[in-house]
CSV table of C-alpha atoms (C1' of nucleotides) in Angstrom, one decimal:
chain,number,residue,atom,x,y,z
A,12,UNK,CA,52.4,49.3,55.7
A,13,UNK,CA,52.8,52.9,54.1
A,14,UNK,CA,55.7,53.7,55.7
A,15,UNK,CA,57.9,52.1,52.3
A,16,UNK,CA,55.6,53.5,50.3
A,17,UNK,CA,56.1,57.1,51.9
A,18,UNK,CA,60.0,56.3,51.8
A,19,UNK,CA,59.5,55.4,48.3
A,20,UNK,CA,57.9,58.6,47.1
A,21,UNK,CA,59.9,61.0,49.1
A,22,UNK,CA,63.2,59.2,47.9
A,23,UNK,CA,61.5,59.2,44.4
A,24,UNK,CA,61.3,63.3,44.5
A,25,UNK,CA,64.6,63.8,45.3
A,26,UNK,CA,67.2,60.7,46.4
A,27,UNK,CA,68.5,61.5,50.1
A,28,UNK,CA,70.4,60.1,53.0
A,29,UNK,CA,68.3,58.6,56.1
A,30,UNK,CA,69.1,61.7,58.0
A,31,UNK,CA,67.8,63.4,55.2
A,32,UNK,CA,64.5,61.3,55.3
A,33,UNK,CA,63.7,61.9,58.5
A,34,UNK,CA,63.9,65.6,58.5
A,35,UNK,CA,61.4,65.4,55.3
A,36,UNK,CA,59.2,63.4,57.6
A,37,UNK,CA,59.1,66.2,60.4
A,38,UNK,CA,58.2,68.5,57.7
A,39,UNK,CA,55.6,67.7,54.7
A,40,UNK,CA,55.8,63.9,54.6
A,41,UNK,CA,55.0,64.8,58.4
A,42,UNK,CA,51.4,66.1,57.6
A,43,UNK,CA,49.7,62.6,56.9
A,44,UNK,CA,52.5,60.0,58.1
A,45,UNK,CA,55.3,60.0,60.8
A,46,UNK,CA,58.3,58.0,61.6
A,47,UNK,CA,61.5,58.4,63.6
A,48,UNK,CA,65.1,57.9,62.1
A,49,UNK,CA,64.8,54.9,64.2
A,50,UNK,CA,61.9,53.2,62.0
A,51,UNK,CA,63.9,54.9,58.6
A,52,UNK,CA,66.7,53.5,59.0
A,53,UNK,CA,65.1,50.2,60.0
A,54,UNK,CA,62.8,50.1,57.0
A,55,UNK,CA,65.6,51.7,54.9
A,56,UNK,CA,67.6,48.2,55.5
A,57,UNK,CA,64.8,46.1,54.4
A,58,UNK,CA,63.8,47.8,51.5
A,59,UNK,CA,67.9,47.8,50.7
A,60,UNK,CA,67.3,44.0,51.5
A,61,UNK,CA,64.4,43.4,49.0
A,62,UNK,CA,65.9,45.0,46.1
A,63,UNK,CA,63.9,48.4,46.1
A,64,UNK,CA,66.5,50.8,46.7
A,65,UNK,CA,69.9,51.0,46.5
A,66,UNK,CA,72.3,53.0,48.2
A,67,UNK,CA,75.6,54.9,47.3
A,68,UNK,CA,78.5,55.4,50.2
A,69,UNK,CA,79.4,52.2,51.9
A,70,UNK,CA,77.7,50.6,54.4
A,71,UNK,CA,81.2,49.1,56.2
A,72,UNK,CA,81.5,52.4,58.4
A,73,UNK,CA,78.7,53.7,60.5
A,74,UNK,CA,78.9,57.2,60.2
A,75,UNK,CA,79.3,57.3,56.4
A,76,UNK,CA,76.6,59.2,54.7
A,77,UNK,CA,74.5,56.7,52.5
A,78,UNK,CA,72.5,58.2,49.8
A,79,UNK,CA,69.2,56.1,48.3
A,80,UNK,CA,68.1,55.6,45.4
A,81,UNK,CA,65.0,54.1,44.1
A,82,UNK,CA,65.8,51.0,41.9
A,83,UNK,CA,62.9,50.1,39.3
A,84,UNK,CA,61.6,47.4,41.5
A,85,UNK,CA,60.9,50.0,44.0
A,86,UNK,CA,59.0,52.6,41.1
A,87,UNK,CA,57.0,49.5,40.1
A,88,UNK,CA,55.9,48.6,43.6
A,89,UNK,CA,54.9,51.8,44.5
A,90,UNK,CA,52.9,52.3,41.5
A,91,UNK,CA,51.4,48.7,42.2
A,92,UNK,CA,50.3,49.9,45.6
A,93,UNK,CA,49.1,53.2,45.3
A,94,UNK,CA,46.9,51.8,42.5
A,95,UNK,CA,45.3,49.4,44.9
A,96,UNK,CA,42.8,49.8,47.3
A,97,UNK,CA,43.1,50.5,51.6
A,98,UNK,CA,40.7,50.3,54.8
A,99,UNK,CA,39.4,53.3,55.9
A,100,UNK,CA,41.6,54.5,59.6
A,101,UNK,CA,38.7,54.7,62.7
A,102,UNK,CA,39.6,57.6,65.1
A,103,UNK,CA,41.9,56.5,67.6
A,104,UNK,CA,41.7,59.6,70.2
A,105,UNK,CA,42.7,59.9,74.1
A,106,UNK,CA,41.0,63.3,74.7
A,107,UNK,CA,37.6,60.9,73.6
A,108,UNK,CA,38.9,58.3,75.8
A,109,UNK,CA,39.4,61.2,79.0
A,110,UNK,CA,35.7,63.0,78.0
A,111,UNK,CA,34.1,59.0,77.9
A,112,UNK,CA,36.0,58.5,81.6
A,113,UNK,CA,34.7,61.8,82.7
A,114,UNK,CA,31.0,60.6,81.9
A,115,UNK,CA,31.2,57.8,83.8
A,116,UNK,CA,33.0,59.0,86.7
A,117,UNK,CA,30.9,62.4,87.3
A,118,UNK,CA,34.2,64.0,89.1
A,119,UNK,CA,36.3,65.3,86.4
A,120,UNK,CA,36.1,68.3,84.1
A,121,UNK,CA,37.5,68.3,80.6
A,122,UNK,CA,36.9,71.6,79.6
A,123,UNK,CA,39.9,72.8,80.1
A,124,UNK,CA,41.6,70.1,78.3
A,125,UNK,CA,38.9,70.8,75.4
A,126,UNK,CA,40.5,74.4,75.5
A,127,UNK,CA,44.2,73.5,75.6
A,128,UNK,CA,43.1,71.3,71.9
A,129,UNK,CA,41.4,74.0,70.5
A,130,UNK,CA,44.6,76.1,70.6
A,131,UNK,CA,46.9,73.4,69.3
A,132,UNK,CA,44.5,72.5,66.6
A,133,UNK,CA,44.2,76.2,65.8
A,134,UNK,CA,47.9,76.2,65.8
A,135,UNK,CA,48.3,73.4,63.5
A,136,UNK,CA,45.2,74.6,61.2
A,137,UNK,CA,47.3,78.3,60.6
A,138,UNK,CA,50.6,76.2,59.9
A,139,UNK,CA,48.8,74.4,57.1
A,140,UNK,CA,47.4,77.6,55.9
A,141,UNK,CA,50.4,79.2,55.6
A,142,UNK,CA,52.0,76.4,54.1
A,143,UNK,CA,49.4,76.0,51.3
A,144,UNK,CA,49.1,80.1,51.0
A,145,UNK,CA,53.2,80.1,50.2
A,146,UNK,CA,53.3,77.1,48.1
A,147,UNK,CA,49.9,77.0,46.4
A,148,UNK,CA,48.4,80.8,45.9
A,149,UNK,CA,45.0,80.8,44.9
A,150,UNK,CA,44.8,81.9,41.3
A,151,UNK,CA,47.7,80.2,40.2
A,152,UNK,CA,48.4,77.8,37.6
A,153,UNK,CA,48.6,74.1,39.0
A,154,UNK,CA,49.6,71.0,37.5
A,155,UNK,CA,47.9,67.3,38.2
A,156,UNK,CA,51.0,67.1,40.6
A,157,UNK,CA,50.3,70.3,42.3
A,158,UNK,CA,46.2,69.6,42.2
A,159,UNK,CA,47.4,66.5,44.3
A,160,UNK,CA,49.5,67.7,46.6
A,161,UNK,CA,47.3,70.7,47.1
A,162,UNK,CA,44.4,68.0,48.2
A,163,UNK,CA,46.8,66.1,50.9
A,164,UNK,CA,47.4,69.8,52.4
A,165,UNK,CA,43.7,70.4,52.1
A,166,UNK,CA,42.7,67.4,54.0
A,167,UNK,CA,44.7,68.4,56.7
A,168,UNK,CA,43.1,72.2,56.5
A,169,UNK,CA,39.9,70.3,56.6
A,170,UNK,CA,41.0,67.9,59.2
A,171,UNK,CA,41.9,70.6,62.1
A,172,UNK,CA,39.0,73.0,61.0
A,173,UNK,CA,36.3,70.4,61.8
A,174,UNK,CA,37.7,69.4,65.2
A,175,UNK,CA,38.1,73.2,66.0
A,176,UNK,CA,34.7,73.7,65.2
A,177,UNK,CA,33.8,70.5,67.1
A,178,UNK,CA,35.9,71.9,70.3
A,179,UNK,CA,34.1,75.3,69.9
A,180,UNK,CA,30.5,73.4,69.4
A,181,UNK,CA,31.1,71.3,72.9
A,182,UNK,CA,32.6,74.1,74.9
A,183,UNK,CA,29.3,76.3,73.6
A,184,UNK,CA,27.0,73.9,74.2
A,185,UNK,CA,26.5,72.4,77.5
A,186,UNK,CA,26.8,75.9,78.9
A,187,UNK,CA,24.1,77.2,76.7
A,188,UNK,CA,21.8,75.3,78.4
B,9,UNK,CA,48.4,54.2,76.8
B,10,UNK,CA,44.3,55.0,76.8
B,11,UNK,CA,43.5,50.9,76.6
B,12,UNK,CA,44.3,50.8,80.3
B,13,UNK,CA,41.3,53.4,80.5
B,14,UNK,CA,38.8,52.4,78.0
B,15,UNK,CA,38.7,49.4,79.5
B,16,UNK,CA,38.3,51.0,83.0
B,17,UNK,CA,35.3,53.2,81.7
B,18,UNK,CA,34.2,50.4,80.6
B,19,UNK,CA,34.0,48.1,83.6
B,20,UNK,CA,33.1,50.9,85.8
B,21,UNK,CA,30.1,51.6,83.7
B,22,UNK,CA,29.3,47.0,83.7
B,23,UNK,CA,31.6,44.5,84.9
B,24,UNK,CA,31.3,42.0,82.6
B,25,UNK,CA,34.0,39.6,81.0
B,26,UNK,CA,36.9,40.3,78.6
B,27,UNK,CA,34.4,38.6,76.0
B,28,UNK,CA,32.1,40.7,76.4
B,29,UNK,CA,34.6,43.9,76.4
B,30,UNK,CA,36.0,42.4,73.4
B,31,UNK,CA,31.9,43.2,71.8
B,32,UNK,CA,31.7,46.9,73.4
B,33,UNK,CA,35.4,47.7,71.6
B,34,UNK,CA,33.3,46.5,68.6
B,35,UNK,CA,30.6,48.5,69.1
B,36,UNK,CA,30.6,52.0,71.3
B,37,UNK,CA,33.8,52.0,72.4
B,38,UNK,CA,34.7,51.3,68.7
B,39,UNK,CA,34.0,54.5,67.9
B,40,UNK,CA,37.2,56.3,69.2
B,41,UNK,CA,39.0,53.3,70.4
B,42,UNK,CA,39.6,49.8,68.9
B,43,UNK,CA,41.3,46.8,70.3
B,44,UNK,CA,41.2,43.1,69.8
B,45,UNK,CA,40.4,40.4,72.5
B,46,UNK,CA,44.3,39.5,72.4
B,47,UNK,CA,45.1,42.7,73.5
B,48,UNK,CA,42.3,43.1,76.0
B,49,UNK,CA,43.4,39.5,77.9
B,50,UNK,CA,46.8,40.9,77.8
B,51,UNK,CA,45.6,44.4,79.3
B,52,UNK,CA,43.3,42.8,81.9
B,53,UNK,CA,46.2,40.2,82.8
B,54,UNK,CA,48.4,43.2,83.4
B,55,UNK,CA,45.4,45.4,85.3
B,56,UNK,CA,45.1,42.3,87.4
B,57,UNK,CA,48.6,42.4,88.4
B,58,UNK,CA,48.7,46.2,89.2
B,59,UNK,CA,45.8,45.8,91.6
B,60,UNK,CA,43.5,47.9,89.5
B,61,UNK,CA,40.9,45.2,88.6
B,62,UNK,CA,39.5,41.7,90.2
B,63,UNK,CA,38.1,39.0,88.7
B,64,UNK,CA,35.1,36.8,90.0
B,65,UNK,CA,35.9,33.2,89.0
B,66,UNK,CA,39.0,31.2,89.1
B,67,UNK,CA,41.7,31.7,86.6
B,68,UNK,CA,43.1,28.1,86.7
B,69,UNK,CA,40.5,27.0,84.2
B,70,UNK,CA,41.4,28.2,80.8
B,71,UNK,CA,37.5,28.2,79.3
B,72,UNK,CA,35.9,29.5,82.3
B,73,UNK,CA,34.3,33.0,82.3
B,74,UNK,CA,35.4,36.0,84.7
B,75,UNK,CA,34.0,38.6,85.6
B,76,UNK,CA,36.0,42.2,86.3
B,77,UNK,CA,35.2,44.4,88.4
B,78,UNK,CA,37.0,47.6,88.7
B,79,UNK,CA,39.1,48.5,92.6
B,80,UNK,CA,39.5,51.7,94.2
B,81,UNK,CA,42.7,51.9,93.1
B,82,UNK,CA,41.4,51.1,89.5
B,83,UNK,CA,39.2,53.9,89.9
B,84,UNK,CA,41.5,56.7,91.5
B,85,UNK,CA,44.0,55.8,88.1
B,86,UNK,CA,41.2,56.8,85.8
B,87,UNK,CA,40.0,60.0,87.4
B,88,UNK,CA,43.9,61.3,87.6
B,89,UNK,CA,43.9,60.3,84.0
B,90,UNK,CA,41.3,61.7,82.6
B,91,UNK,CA,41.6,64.8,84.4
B,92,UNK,CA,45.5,65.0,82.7
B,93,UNK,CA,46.6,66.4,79.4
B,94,UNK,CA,47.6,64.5,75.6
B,95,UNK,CA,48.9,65.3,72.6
B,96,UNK,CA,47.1,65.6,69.7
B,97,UNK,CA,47.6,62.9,67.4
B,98,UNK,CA,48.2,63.9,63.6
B,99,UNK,CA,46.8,62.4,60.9
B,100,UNK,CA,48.1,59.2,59.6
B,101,UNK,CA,46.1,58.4,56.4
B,102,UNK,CA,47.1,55.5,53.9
B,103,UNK,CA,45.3,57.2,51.2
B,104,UNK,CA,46.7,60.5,51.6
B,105,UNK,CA,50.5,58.4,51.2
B,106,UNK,CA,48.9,57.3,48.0
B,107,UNK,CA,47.7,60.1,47.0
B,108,UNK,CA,51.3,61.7,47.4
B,109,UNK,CA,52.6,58.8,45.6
B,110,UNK,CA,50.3,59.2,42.2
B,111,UNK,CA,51.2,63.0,42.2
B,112,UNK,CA,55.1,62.1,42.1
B,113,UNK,CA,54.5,58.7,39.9
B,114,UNK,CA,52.3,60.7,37.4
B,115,UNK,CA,50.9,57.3,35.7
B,116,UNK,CA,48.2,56.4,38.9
B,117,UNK,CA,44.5,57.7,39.2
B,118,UNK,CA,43.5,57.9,42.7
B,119,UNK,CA,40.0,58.8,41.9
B,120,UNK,CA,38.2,55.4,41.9
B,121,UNK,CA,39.9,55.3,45.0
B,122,UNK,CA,38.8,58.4,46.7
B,123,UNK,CA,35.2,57.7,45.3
B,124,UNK,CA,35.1,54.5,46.9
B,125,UNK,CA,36.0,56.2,50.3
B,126,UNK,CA,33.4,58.6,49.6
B,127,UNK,CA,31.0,55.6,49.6
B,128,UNK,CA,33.4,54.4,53.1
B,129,UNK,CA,32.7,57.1,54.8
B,130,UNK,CA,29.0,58.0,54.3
B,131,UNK,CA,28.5,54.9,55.4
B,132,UNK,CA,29.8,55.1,58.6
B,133,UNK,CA,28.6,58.9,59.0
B,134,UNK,CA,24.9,57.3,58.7
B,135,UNK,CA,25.6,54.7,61.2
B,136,UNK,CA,26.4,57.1,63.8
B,137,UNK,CA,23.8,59.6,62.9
B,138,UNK,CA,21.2,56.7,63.4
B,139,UNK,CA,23.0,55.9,67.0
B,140,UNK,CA,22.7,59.8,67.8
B,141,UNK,CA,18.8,59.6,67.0
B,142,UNK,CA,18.1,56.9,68.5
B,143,UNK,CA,20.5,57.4,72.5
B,144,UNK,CA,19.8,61.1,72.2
B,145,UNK,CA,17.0,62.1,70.2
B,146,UNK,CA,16.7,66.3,69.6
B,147,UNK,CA,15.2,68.3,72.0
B,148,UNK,CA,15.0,65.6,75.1
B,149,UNK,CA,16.7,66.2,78.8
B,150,UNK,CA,20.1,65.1,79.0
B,151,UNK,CA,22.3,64.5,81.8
B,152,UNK,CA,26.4,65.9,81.9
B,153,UNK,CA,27.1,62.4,81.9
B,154,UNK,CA,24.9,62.3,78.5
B,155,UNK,CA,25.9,65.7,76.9
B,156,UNK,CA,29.5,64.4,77.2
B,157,UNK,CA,28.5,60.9,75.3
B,158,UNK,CA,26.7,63.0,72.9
B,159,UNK,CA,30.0,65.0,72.1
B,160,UNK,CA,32.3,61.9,71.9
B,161,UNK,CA,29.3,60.7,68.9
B,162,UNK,CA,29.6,64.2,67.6
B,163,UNK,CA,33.0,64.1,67.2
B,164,UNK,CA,33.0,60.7,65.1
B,165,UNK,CA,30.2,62.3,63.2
B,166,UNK,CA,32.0,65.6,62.3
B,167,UNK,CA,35.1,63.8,61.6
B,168,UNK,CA,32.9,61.5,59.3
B,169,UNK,CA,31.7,64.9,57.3
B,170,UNK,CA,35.0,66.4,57.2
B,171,UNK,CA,36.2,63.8,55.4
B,172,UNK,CA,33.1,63.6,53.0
B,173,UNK,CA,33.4,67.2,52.1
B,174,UNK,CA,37.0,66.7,51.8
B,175,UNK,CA,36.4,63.4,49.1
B,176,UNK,CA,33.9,65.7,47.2
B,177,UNK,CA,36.4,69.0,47.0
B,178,UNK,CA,38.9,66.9,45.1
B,179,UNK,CA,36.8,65.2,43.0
B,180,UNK,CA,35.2,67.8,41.6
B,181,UNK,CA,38.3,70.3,41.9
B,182,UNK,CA,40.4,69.3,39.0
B,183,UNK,CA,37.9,68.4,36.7
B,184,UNK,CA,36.2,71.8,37.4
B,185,UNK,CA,38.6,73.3,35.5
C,16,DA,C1',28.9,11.0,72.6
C,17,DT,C1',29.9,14.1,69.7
C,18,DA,C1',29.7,18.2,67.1
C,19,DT,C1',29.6,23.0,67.6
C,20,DC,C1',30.3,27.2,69.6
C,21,DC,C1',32.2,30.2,73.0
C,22,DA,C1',35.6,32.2,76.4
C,23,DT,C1',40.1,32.2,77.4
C,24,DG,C1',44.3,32.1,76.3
C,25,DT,C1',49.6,31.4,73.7
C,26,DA,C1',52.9,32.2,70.0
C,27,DA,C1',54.9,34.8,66.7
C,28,DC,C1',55.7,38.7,64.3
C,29,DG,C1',55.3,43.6,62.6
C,30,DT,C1',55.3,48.3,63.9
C,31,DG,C1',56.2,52.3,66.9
C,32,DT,C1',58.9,54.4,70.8
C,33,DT,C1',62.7,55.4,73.9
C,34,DA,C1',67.3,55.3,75.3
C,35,DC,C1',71.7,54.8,74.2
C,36,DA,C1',76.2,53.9,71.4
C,37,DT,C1',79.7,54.8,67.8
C,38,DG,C1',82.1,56.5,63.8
C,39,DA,C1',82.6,60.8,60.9
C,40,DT,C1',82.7,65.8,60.4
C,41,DT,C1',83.3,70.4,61.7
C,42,DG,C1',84.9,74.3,64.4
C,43,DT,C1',88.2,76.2,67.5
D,4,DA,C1',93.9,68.1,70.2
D,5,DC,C1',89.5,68.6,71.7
D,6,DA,C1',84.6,69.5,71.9
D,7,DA,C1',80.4,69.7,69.6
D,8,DT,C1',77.5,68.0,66.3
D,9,DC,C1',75.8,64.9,62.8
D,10,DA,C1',74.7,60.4,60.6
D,11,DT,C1',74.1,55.9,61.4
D,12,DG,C1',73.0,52.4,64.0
D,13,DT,C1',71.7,48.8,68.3
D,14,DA,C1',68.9,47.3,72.2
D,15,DA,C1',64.9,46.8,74.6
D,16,DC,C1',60.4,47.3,75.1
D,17,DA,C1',55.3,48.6,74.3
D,18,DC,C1',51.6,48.2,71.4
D,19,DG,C1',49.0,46.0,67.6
D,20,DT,C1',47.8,42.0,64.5
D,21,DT,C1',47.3,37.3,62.9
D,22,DA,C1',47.1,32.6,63.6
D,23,DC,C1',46.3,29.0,66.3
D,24,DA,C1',45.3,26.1,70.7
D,25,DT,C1',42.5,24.5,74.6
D,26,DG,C1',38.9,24.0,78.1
D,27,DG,C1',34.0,24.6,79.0
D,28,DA,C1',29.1,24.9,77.7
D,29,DT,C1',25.3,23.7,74.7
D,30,DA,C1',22.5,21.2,71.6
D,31,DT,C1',21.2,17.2,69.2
DNA sequence: ATATCCATGTAACGTGTTACATGATTGT
DNA sequence: ACAATCATGTAACACGTTACATGGATAT
C-alpha cells in the first residue's frame, strides 16, 4: 500500500504531527493520494510499531501533540519501494457505471450529469494551474526535485484536461448527428 | 456503491450466472469497473436479499449453477441511480507516490519506471482501440444505446492517451535541457 | 472410478469511510 | 469557570483481496 510510503515522504520533507499530516493530504499530498486522519493515525501506529518512525511527545495522554520523525529504517524502505516496480490502476468511474446503465435501460439521460463533471473537472483543472503557475513559473530555473514535482502536478493538468475534452467530445457528439 | 449497478446493467442486458459475471467484469465491464467473483457472490447474496434479483435454480447445492435475473424493483433502483449525481473521484496513482518520493529521496530514478508504463499503457490503449473498430466501426449507424457504449470506450481510450502523452512529457522534459 | 475442471461459496485480513469519544488548548 | 476548538483516538462497518474449501459436471 502507498499510503506509508506517502506518509513517509511527506514526514521526510518536513517532520509533523498527524493532525499535521492530514491537512498536507487535503492539500498537495491530496492531488495523487488521499486519506482521512482516521487511516493516518491508524497507519501512523503501525509504522511506529514496525520501527519506521518515531515519535516525540508521549503517547500516555490522548490529546498530546506527537510529532514524527522518520527513523533510517523508514528512509531505506521508502527508497527500497519507490525503486521497485507497481501495476498500472484501471479506471474505476460511477458516471461510466450511470452512462453504461443508461444504455441499457433507454429511459435515463446523462447529459446533465455529463455537464455537472465538466464544471467540476474544469474546476479542478484551474486549481492545478494555478498551483503549478505560483509554484513552478515557466521560465524558471528548476531542480531534479522541482522537475519531479512539476510532473506529479502535470499529470493531474493532463488528467482533468483529457476528461474535459472527453465530456465536451460526448456532449458535442450525439447531438451533431 | 456502483457494484450494486454494474452488476444490474449487466443482468438486465443477459441473465446469466455470477460465473459468468465474474468473465464480463474481466472483459467489458472491466473497463471502468473491476470486481472479483468473491465480491460478486457477496453482492448477488445481498441483491437477493433486497428483492432486487432472483435466481433460477436452488441454492442448497453449493456447485450448482444459477441463473439471475434482474426484478422490477431491481430495475426501478438502477434507473433512479443512474439518473442521480457522483463525485468525481481524484486520482490515486502509485507511481505518482513514487515519483514524489524520488524527488524528496534524491538517490531514486523513476525513469525505467515511467518507461515501462509507457509500454503499460500503450498496450492497453491498443486493446481498446481494436474493441472500438471492431463494435463500432467509423462511419456505420449507431443507436443512443450505442453512441453511449461508444463514449464509455472513448473514455478508457482518452484516459489511455492522457497518460501516454503524460509518460512522454517527462521523459523527455528534463533531459531536454 | 477417478482425475480434472468449473461454479459456488467461506474465512481472514487489509484498506477506506463514517460516526463518535476524550483529553488538551485557547479565548473570554 | 466555561465554551469552543483542536489533536488524538475508538468503534463499527463497507469494500476489496487473497487463500482456501466443497459440490457438481465432464472426460477418460
Amino acid at each position: 500500500m502507498s499510503l506509508t510510503q506517502a506518509i513517509l515522504t511527506s514526514l521526510l520533507e518536513k517532520p509533523c504531527t498527524g493532525a499535521e499530516l492530514a491537512r498536507r493530504f487535503d492539500k498537495s499530498l491530496g492531488y495523487f493520494w488521499q486519506a482521512t486522519h482516521q487511516q493516518i493515525y491508524r497507519e501512523l501506529g503501525a509504522m511506529e510499531r514496525d520501527g519506521l518512525i518515531a515519535a516525540h511527545g508521549l503517547p500516555t495522554a490522548r490529546g498530546r501533540q506527537r510529532h514524527f520523525t522518520v527513523l533510517a529504517p523508514g528512509r531505506a524502505a521508502l527508497e527500497t519501494w519507490c525503486a521497485g516496480e507497481g501495476e498500472l490502476r484501471p479506471i474505476r468511474d460511477e458516471l461510466l457505471v450511470r452512462m453504461r446503465g443508461a444504455a441499457v435501460l433507454g429511459t435515463v439521460d446523462v447529459s446533465a450529469e455529463l455537464r455537472r463533471h465538466q464544471g467540476l473537472h474544469h474546476e479542478v483543472l484551474q486549481r492545478y494551474e494555478a498551483i503549478a503557475e505560483r509554484d513552478f513559473p515557466s521560465g524558471a530555473q528548476r531542480s531534479t526535485a522541482d522537475e519531479l514535482q512539476l510532473a506529479v502536478l502535470t499529470a493531474g493538468i493532463v488528467y482533468e484536461k483529457s476528461w474535459l475534452a472527453w465530456c465536451e467530445d460526448v456532449l458535442a457528439g450525439p447531438a451533431g448527428d
